[in-house]
Short mmCIF file of C-alpha atoms and ligand atoms in Angstrom, two decimals:
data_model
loop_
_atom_site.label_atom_id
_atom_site.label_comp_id
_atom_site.label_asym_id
_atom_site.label_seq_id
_atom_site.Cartn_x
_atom_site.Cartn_y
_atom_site.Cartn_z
CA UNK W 1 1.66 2.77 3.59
CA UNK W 2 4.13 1.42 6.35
CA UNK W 3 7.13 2.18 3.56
CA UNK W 4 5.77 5.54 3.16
CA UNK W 5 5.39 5.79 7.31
CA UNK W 6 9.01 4.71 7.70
CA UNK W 7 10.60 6.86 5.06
CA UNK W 8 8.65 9.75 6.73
CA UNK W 9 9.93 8.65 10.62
CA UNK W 10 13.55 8.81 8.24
CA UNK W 11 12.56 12.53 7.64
CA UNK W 12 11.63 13.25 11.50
CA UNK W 13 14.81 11.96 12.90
CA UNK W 14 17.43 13.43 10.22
CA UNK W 15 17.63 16.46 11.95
CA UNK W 16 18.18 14.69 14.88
CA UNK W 17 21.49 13.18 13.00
CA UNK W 18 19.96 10.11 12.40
CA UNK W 19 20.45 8.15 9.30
CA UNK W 20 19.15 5.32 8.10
CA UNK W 21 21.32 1.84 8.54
CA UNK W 22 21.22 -1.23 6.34
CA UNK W 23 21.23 -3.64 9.68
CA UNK W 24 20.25 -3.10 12.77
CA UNK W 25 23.86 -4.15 14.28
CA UNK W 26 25.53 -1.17 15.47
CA UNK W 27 22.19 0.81 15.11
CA UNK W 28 21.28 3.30 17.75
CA UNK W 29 17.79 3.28 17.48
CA UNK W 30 15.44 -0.15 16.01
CA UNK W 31 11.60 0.68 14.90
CA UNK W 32 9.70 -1.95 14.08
CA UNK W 33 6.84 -0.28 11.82
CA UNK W 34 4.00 -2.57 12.66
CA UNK W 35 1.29 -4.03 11.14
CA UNK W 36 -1.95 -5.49 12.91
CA UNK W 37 -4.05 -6.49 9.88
CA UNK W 38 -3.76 -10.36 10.62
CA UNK W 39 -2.66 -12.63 13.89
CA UNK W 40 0.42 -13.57 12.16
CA UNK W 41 1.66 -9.91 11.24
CA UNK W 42 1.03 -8.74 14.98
CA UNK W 43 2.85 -12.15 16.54
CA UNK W 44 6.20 -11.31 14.55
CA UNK W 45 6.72 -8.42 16.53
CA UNK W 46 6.94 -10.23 19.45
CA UNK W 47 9.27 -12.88 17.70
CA UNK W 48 11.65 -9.76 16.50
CA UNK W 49 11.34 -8.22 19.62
CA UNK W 50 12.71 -11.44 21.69
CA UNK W 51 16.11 -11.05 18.61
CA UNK W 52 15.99 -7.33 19.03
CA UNK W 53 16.79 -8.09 23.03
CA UNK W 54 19.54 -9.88 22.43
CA UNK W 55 21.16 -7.05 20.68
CA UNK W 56 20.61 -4.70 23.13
CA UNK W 57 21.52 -7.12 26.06
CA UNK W 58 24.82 -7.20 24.57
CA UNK W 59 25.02 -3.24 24.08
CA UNK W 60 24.20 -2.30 27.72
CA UNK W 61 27.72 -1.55 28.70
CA UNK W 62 29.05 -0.41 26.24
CA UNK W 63 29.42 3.18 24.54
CA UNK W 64 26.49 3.00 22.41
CA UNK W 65 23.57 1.57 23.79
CA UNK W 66 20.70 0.33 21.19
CA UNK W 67 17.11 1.94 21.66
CA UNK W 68 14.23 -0.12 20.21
CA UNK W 69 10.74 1.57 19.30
CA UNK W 70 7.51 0.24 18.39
CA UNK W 71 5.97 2.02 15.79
CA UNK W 72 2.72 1.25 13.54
CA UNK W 73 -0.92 -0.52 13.90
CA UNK W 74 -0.02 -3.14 16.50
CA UNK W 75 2.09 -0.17 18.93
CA UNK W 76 -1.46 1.43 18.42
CA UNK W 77 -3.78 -1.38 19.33
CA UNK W 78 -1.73 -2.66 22.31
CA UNK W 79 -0.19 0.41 23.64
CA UNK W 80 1.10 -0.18 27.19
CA UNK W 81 0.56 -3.75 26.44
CA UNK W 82 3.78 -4.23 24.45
CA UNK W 83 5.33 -2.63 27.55
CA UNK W 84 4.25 -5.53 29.83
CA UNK W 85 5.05 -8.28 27.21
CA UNK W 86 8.30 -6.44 26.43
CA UNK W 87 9.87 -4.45 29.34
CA UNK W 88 12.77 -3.82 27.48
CA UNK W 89 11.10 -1.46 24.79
CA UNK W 90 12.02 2.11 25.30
CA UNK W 91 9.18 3.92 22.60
CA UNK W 92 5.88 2.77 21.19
CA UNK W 93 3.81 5.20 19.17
CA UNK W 94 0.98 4.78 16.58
CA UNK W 95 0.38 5.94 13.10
CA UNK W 96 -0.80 8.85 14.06
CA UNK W 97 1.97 10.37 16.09
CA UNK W 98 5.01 9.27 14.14
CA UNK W 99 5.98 13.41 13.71
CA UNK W 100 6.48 13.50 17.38
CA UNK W 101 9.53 10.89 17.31
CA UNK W 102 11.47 13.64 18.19
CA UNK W 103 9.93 14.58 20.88
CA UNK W 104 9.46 11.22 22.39
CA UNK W 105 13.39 10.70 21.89
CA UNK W 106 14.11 13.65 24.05
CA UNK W 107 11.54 12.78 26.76
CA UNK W 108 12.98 9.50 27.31
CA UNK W 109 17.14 10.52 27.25
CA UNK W 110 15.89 13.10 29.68
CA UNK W 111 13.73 10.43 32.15
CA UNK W 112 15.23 7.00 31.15
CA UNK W 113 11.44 5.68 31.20
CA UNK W 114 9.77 3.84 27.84
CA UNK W 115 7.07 6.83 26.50
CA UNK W 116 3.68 5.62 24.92
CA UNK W 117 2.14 7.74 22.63
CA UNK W 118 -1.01 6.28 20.88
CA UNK W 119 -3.32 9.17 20.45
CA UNK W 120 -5.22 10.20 17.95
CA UNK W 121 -3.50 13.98 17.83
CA UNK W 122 -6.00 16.80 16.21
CA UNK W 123 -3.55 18.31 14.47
CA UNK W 124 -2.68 17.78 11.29
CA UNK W 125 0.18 14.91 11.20
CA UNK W 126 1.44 16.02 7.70
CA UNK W 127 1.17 19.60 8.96
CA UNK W 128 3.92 18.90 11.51
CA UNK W 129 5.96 16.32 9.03
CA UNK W 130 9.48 17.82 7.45
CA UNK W 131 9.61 17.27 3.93
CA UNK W 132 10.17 14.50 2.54
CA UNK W 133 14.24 13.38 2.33
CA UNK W 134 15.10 11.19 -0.57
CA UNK W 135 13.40 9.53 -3.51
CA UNK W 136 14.91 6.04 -3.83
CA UNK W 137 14.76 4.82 -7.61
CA UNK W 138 12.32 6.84 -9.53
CA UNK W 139 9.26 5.75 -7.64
CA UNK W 140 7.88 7.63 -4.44
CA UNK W 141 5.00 6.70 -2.28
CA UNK W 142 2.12 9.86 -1.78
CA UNK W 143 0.00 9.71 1.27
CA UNK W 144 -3.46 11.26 0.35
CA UNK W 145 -5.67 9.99 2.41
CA UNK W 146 -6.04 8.01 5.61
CA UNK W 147 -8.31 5.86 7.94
CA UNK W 148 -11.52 3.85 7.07
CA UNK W 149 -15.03 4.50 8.07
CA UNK W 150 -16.49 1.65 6.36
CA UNK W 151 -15.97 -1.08 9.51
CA UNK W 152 -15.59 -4.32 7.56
CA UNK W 153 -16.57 -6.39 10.04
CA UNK W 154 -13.20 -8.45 9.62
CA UNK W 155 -10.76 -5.74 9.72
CA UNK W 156 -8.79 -3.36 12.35
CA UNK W 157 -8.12 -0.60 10.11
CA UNK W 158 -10.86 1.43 11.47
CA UNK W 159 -9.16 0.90 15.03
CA UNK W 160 -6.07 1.42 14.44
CA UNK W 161 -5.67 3.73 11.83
CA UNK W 162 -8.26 5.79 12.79
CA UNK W 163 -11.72 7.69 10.58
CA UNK W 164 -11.39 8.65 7.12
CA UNK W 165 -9.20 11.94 6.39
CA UNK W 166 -8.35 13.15 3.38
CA UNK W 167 -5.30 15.77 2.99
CA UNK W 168 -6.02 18.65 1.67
CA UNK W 169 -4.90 19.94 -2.20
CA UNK W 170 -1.91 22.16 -1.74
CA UNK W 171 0.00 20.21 0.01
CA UNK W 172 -0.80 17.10 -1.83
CA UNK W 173 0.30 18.86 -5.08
CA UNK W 174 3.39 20.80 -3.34
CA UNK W 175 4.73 17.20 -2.10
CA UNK W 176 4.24 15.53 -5.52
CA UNK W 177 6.13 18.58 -6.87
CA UNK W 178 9.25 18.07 -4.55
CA UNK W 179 9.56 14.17 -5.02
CA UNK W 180 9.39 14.86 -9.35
CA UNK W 181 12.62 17.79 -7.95
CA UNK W 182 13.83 14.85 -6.40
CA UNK W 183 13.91 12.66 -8.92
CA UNK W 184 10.45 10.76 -8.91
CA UNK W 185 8.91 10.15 -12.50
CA UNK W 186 5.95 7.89 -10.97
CA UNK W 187 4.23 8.75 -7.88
CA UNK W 188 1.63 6.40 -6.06
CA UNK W 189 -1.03 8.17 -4.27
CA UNK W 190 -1.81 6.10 -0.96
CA UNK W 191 -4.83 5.35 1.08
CA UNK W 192 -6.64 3.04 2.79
CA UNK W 193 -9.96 3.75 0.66
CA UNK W 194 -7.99 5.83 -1.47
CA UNK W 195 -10.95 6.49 -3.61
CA UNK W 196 -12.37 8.05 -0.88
CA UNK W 197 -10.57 11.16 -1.50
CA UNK W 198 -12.20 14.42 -1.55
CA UNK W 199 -9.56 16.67 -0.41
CA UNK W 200 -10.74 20.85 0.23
CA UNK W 201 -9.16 22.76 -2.68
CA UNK W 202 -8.27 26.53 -1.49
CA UNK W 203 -9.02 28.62 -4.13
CA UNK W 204 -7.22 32.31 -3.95
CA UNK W 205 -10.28 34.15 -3.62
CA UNK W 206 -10.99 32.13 -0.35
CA UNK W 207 -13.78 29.95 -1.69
CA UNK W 208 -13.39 25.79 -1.51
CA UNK W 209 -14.31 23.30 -3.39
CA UNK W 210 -13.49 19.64 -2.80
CA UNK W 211 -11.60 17.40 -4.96
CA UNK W 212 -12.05 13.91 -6.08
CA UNK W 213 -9.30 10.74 -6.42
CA UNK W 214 -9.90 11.79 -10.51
CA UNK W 215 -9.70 15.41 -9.95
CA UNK W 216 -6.57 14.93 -8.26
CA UNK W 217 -5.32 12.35 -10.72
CA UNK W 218 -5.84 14.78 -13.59
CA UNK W 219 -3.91 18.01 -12.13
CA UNK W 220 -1.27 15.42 -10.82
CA UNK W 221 -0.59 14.74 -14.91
CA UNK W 222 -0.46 18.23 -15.36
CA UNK W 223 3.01 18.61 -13.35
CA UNK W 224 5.82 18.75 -15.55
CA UNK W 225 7.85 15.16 -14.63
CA UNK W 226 4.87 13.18 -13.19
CA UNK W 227 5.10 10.47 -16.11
CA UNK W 228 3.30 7.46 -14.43
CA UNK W 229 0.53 7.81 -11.79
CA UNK W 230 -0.60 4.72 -9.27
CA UNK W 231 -3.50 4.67 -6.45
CA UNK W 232 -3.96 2.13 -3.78
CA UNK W 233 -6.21 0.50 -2.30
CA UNK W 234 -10.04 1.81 -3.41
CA UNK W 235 -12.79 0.50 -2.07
CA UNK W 236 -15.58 -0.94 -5.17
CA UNK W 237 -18.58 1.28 -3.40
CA UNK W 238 -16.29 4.73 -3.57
CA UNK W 239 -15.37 3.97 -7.69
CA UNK W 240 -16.83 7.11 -9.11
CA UNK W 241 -17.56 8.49 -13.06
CA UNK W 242 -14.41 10.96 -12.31
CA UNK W 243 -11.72 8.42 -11.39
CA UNK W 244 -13.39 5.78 -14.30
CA UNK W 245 -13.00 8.75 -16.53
CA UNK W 246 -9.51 9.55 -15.26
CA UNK W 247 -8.44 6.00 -16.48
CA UNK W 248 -10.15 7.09 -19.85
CA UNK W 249 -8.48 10.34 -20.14
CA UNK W 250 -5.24 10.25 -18.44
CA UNK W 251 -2.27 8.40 -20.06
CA UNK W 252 -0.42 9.01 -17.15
CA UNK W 253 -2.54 7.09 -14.97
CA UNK W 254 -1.11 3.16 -15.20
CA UNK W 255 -3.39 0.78 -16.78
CA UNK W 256 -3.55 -1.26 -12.94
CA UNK W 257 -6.30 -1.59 -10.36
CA UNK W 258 -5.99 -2.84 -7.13
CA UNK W 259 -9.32 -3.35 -6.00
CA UNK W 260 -10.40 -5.71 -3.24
CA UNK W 261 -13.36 -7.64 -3.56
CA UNK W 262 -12.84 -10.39 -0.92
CA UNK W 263 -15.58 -12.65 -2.10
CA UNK W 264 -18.02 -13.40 -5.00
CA UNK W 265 -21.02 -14.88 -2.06
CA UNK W 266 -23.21 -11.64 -1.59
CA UNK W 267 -24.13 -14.08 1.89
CA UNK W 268 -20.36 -13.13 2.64
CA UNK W 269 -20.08 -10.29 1.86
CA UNK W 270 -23.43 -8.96 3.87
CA UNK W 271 -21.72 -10.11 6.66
CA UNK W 272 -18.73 -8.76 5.95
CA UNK W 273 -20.36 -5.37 6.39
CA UNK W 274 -18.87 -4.62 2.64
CA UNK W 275 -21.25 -2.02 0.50
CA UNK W 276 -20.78 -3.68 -2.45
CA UNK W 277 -22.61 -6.99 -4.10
CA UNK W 278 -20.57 -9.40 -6.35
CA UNK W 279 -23.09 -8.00 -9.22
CA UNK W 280 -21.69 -4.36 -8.29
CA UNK W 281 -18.31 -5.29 -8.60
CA UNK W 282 -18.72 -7.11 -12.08
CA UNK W 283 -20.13 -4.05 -12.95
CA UNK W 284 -17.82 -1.29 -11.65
CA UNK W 285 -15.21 -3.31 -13.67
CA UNK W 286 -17.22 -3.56 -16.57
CA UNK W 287 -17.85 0.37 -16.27
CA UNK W 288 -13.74 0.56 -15.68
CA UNK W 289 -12.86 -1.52 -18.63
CA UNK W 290 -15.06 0.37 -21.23
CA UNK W 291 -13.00 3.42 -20.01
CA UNK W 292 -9.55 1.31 -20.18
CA UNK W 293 -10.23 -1.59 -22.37
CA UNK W 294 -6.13 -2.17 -21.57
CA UNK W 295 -6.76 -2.60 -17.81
CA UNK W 296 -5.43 -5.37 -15.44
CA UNK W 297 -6.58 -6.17 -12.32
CA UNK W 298 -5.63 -7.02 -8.54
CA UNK W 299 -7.65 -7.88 -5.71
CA UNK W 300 -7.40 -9.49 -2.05
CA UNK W 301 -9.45 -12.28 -0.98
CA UNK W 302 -10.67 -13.61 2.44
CA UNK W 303 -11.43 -17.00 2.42
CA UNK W 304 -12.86 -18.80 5.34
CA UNK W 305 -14.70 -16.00 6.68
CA UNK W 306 -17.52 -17.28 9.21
CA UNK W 307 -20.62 -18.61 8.20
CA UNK W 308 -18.60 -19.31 4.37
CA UNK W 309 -19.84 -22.81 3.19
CA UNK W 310 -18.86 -24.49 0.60
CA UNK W 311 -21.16 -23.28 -1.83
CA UNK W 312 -20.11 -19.54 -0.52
CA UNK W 313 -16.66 -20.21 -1.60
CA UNK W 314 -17.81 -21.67 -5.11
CA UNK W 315 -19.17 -18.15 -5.54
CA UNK W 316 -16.00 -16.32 -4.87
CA UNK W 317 -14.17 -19.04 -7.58
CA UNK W 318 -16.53 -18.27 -10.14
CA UNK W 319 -16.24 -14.52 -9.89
CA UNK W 320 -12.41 -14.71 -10.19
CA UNK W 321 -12.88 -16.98 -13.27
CA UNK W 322 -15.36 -14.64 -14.31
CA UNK W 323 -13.17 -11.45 -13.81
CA UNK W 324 -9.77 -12.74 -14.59
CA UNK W 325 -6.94 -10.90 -12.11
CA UNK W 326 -3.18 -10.27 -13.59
CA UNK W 327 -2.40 -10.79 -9.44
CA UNK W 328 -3.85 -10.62 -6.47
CA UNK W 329 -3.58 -11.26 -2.60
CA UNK W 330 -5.33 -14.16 -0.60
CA UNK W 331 -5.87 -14.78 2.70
CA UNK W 332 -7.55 -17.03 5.48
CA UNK W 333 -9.69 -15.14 7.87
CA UNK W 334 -7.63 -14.31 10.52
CA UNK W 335 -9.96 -13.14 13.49
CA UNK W 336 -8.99 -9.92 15.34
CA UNK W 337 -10.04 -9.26 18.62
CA UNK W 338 -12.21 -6.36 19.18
CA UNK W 339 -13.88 -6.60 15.74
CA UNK W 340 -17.63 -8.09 14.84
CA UNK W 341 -16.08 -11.13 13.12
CA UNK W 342 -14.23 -12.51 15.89
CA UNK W 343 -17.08 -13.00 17.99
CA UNK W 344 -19.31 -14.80 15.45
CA UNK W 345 -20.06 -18.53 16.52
CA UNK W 346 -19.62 -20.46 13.29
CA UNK W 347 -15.88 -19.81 12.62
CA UNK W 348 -14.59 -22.20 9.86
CA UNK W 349 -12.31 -24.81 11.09
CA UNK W 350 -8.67 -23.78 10.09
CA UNK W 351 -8.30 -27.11 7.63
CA UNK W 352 -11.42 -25.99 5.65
CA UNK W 353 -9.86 -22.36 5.05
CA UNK W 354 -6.54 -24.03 3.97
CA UNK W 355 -8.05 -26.60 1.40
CA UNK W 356 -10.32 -23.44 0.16
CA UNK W 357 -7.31 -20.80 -0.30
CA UNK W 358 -4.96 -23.85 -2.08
CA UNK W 359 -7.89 -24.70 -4.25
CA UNK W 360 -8.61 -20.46 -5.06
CA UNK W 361 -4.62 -19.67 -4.95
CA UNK W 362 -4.15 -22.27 -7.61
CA UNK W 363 -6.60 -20.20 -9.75
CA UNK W 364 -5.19 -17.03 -9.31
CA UNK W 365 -1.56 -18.19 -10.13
CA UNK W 366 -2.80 -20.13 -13.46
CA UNK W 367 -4.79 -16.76 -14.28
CA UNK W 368 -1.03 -14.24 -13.15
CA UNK W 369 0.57 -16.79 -15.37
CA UNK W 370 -1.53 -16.52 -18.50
CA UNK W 371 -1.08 -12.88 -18.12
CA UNK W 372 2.57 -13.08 -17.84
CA UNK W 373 2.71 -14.93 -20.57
CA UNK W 374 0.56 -13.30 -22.63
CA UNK W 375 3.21 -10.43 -22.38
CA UNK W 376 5.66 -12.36 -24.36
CA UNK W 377 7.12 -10.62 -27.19
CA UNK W 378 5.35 -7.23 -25.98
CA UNK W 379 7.07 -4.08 -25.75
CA UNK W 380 6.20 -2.60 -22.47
CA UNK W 381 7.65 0.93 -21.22
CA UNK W 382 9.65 -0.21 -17.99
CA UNK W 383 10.81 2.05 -15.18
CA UNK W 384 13.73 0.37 -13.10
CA UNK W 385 13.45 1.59 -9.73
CA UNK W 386 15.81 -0.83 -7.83
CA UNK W 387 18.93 -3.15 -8.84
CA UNK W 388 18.07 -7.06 -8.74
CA UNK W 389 19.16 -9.46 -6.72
CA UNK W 390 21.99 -10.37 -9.51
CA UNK W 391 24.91 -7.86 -10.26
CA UNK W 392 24.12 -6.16 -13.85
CA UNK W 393 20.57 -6.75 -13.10
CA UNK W 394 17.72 -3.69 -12.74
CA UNK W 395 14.42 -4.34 -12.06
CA UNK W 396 11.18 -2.07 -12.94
CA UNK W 397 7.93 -2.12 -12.84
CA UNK W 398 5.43 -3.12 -16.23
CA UNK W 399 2.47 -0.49 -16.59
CA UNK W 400 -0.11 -3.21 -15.32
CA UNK W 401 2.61 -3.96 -11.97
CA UNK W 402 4.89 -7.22 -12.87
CA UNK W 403 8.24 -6.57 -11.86
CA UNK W 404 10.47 -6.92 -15.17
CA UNK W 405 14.07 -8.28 -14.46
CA UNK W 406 16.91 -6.97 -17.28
CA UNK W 407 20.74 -7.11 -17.31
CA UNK W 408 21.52 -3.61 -17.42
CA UNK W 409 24.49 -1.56 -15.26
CA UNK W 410 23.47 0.74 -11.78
CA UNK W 411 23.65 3.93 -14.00
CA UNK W 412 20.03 2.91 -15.77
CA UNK W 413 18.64 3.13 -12.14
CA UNK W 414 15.86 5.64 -12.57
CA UNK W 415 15.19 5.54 -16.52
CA UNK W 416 12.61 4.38 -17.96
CA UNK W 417 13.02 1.90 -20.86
CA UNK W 418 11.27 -0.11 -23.70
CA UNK W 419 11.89 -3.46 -22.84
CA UNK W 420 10.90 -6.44 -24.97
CA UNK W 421 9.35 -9.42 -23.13
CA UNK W 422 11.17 -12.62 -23.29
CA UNK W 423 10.53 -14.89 -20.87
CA UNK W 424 7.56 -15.16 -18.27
CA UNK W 425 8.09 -16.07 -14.64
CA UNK W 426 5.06 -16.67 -12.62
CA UNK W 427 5.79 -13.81 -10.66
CA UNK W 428 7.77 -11.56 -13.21
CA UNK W 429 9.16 -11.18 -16.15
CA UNK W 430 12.28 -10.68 -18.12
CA UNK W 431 13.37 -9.10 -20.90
CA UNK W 432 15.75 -6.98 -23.23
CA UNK W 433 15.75 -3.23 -23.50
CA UNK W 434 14.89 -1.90 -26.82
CA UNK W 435 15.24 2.03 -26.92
CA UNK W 436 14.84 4.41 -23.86
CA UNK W 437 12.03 6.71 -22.96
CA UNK W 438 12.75 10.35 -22.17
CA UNK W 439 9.50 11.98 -22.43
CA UNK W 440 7.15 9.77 -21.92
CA UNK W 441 4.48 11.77 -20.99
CA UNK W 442 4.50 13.62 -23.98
CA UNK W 443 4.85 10.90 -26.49
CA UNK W 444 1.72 9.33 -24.54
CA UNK W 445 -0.48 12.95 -24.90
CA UNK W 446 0.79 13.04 -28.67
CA UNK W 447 -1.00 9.49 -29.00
CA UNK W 448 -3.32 10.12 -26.93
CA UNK W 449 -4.31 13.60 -29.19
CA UNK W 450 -3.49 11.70 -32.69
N1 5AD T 501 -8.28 -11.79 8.17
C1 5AD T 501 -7.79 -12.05 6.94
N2 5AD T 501 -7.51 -11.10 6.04
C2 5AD T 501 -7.76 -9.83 6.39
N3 5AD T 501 -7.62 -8.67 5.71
C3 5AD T 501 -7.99 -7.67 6.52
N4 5AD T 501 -8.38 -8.13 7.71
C4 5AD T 501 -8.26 -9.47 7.65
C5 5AD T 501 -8.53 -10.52 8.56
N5 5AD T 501 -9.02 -10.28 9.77
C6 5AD T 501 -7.17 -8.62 4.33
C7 5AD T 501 -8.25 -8.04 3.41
C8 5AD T 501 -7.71 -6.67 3.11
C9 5AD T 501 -6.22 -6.91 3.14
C10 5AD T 501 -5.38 -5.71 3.31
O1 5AD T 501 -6.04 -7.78 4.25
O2 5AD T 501 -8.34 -8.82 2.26
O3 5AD T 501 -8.16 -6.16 1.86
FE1 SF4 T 502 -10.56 -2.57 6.41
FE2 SF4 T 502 -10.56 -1.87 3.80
FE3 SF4 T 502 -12.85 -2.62 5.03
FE4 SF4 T 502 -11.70 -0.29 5.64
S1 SF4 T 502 -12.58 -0.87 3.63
S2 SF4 T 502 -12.55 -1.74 7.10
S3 SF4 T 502 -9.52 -0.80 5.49
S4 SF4 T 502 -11.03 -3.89 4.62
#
């Protein structure tokens, strides 16, 4: 959601003549888009803020000074704070107020003073947003929904990003149809509990109804150009019969899940304040893979949360052997002030969480590698959305997620290909394009039909 954020800050300041620079040499104005989800996220900031003061130091005299903003989760949960820990910043705004960059710009060229703006706003953010600018590659990021109201006891979200709010229809479906006019053939629909969506639909005799993540999936499809469809991040509790149905009905919608369970110990995850038991979760992706017997799944772990013993843990490894994950993401509990977690008294030492995430890391990378290897000699459409770190090289995204590295020239940047697996990486794969795919959507509805 931060690359969606900072694409959309892009959109607020073009007007203003801004454009985007590579490096932040030379550049007018720094953000750092923030993120406050874990202690080591929120201390970078400070770390890039000391090398971002160096820059500027050396631009004071001279004809174009630098600016530096803090944007994102941590500008929200520190506010004034970053002010007294960095003197030197000139703008610090939330999530919430991005659209008002403008604004803020003006205010401080006209008073020379730093401007904090960390309020939750009433109105309608993505009412007061521009369009959006550019679609880099063929893949754009869709902001649905926002905020949590589920308060895991571990997590800031709630905090920073404020309750849940869903975007209405219209403009959901209007911005979908300007990024596929831009150039986007797969759009991922973003949220915090994504699958928390129920969005007002305005019908034209006045009435409403409200919408679903599946409802939404479905008409999505229906646009003329949407070829590939991604959601993240759901919430187990919030999978519903429409969005299991969705992956049973819609070809557009990628055969990929990401859907965090954070442990397998129903102790943990009581505490945790999560609505879900490991037995739910087993199920919800039992109910999901009847649907899409072809799906692959990604989750995020916690380990180390407090009160986890050892037989805890044991519980989490069993339900990842039990579920099998193509990928997933894994982290020690990082506690955050000002949520339940941090002030519970039997924190796990640190050398206990590290010896527990090695131990369930090294099961999750022996289960991403069987997967990526069990794509060898598959033929899997590809969409290259950016050029590799080699000249001659694309890279693209698999259906269920891996990044697939081929040797093909910049002007295959956007297409989407049939690529034959060759080689497995543990975190991608590589391959040889076979034919390419114009219509995909329609070749996937003819199958779908015959
Ligand atoms: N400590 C460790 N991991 C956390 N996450 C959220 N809060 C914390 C925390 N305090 C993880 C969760 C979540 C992901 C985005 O980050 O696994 O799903
Ligand atoms: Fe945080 Fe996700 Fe829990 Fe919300 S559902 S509080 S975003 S971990």
């Amino acid at each position: 959601m931060n690359v969606y954020d900072a694409s959309r800050m892009a959109d607020v300041l073009a007007p203003l003549g801004y454009v985007s620079a590579d490096e932040m040499t030379g550049a007018d104005l720094v953000i750092l888009n923030t993120c406050h989800i874990r202690e080591k996220a929120a201390e970078k900031v400070y770390s890039e803020l000391g090398r971002l003061k160096l820059e500027k130091d050396a631009r004071k005299s001279s004809e174009s000074p630098m600016r530096i903003a803090v944007g994102g989760c941590v500008a929200q949960a520190e506010g004034q704070e970053i002010l007294r820990r960095a003197p030197y910043v000139d703008l610090v705004f939330g999530p919430q107020t991005y659209h008002r960059l403008a604004l803020m710009l003006n205010e401080f060229e006209s008073h020379g003073k730093p401007v904090v703006d960390t309020e939750f706003p009433a109105d309608d953010k993505f009412d007061q947003l521009p369009d959006a600018g550019k679609v880099e590659g063929a893949s754009a990021f869709l902001t649905v929904q926002e905020g949590c109201d589920k308060f895991c006891t571990f997590c800031v979200v709630p905090y920073t990003r404020g309750s849940e709010f869903s975007r209405p229809v219209d403009p959901v479906m209007r911005e979908a149809r300007l990024l596929v006019g831009k150039g986007a053939r797969e759009i991922s629909l973003l949220g915090q509990n994504v699958n928390a969506y129920h969005g007002i639909n305005e019908q034209a005799d006045g009435t409403q109804t409200e919408w679903t993540l599946g409802r939404l999936i479905r008409e999505l499809a229906e646009i003329d150009g949407v070829e590939r469809i991604r959601y993240t991040t759901s919430y187990p509790a919030e999978v519903d019969e429409d969005l299991i149905e969705a992956h049973r009905d819609v070809p557009e919608l990628m055969p990929y899940l990401h859907l965090p369970v954070q442990s397998g110990a129903d102790k943990v995850l009581k505490a945790m304040n999560r609505r879900h038991t490991s037995g739910d979760y087993k199920d919800i992706v039992a109910r999901l893979r009847i649907a899409q017997p072809d799906l692959a799944l990604s989750s995020d772990f916690i380990v180390g949360f407090p009160g986890e013993s050892d037989a805890d843990f044991e519980e989490t490894m069993a339900l990842v052997r039990d579920v099998e994950f193509v990928q997933a993401y894994s982290f020690k509990y990082s506690p955050r002030p000002g949520t339940p977690a941090a002030d519970m008294t039997d924190q796990v030492p640190e050398h206990i969480k590290s010896l527990r995430l090695q131990k369930l890391q090294a099961e999750l990378s022996r289960q991403q590698i069987a997967f990526n290897q069990s794509c060898i000699g598959r033929s899997l459409p590809v969409l290259f959305d950016r050029r590799g770190s080699r000249s001659g090289q694309l890279v693209g995204r698999s259906p269920y997620m891996q990044s697939v590295h081929v040797d093909l020239p910049d002007s295959y940047l956007g297409e989407m290909m049939t690529v034959k697996i060759d080689e497995a990486k543990p975190s991608s794969l590589t391959g040889v394009v076979v034919e390419k795919i114009d219509r995909v959507s329609q070749m996937l509805r003819q199958e779908a039909v015959t």
